[in-house]
Amino acid sequence: MPATPLSVVVLISGSGSNLQALIDQQTVTPGPFSIKAVISNKADAYGLERAKKAAIPAKVLSHAEFDGREAYDTALSDLIEEHQPDLVVLAGFMRILSKQFVQEFHGRLLNIHPSLLPKYKGLHTHKRALEAADQVHGASVHFVTEELDGGPVALQARVPVEPSDNEESLAARVLTREHIIYPMAVKWMAEKRLCLEDHQLLLNGKPMKGPIVLEFQRENPSD
Ligand code: GRF
């Protein structure tokens, strides 16, 4: 374990269940990373409560108070940099980030997206997977680049799509797997096993040819 834990700032907009998974990981196994702050662009995000319960400083920076994306992203970047994080984790942060912001945090900006990228970039991923009659769906942890949901993918969770699934049941199944792979990827970064060098992903010092893929089966009928 590194002597100084990787310092992390988490950005959220909503429920923050992925934030909770990260909090749980650092609480249960105190270790390679430490969440220094949580920032939400929405005042009513439940994730703010989760942060407070875990005694993590939580702040709201509402996009509604700024005139345009660049102005907001500049303020966001300033707020993040107060904590000098090694890594910024987007956990359901529902905003498109400006080129300037993405470039500033290149190599230290992670996102989780609820699809098997490059499939279904953007919104309504579960609906689109169902409409396409996919038998397998999932989630991807990727570094953020200027292309929306287009940065290098480090880790994926594949889950089966059941004939009885609707958008809600499929989303719930994928989300439980997100809670496994996101803390895993952050831990790998903290352990310096995973990094992005320029545009090349490295795992254990070696170039990755594709993401690490975890296959999940259903554990019980309600899963
Ligand atoms: C997750 O499905 C994540 O993949 C997507 O937004 C959702 C956030 O959920 N980016 P939560 O706020 O972590 O519960």
Short mmCIF file of C-alpha atoms and ligand atoms in Angstrom, two decimals, residues 14-19 91-94 111-114 126 175 178-179, ligand 1:
data_model
loop_
_atom_site.label_atom_id
_atom_site.label_comp_id
_atom_site.label_asym_id
_atom_site.label_seq_id
_atom_site.Cartn_x
_atom_site.Cartn_y
_atom_site.Cartn_z
CA GLY A 14 -27.88 12.51 -7.80
CA SER A 15 -28.29 9.46 -5.62
CA GLY A 16 -24.59 8.83 -5.21
CA SER A 17 -24.77 5.07 -4.88
CA ASN A 18 -21.42 4.81 -6.65
CA LEU A 19 -20.05 7.39 -4.22
CA ALA A 91 -20.03 9.37 -10.15
CA GLY A 92 -23.27 10.17 -11.88
CA PHE A 93 -22.18 13.75 -12.58
CA MET A 94 -24.71 14.67 -15.24
CA ASN A 111 -16.09 8.14 -15.28
CA ILE A 112 -18.47 5.23 -15.07
CA HIS A 113 -20.95 4.77 -17.86
CA PRO A 114 -23.86 2.29 -17.78
CA HIS A 126 -30.65 0.47 -20.67
CA LEU A 175 -25.83 -0.61 -10.95
CA GLU A 178 -20.98 -0.68 -11.06
CA HIS A 179 -20.54 -0.70 -7.30
C1 GRF B 1 -24.93 5.34 -12.76
O1 GRF B 1 -25.73 4.48 -13.51
C2 GRF B 1 -23.72 5.71 -13.56
O2 GRF B 1 -23.28 4.73 -14.42
C3 GRF B 1 -24.20 6.89 -14.35
O3 GRF B 1 -25.08 7.58 -13.50
C4 GRF B 1 -25.59 6.69 -12.53
C5 GRF B 1 -25.25 7.27 -11.19
O4 GRF B 1 -25.84 6.59 -10.14
N1 GRF B 1 -23.10 7.67 -14.82
P1 GRF B 1 -25.46 6.97 -8.65
O5 GRF B 1 -25.73 8.46 -8.48
O6 GRF B 1 -24.03 6.62 -8.42
O7 GRF B 1 -26.39 6.16 -7.81
#
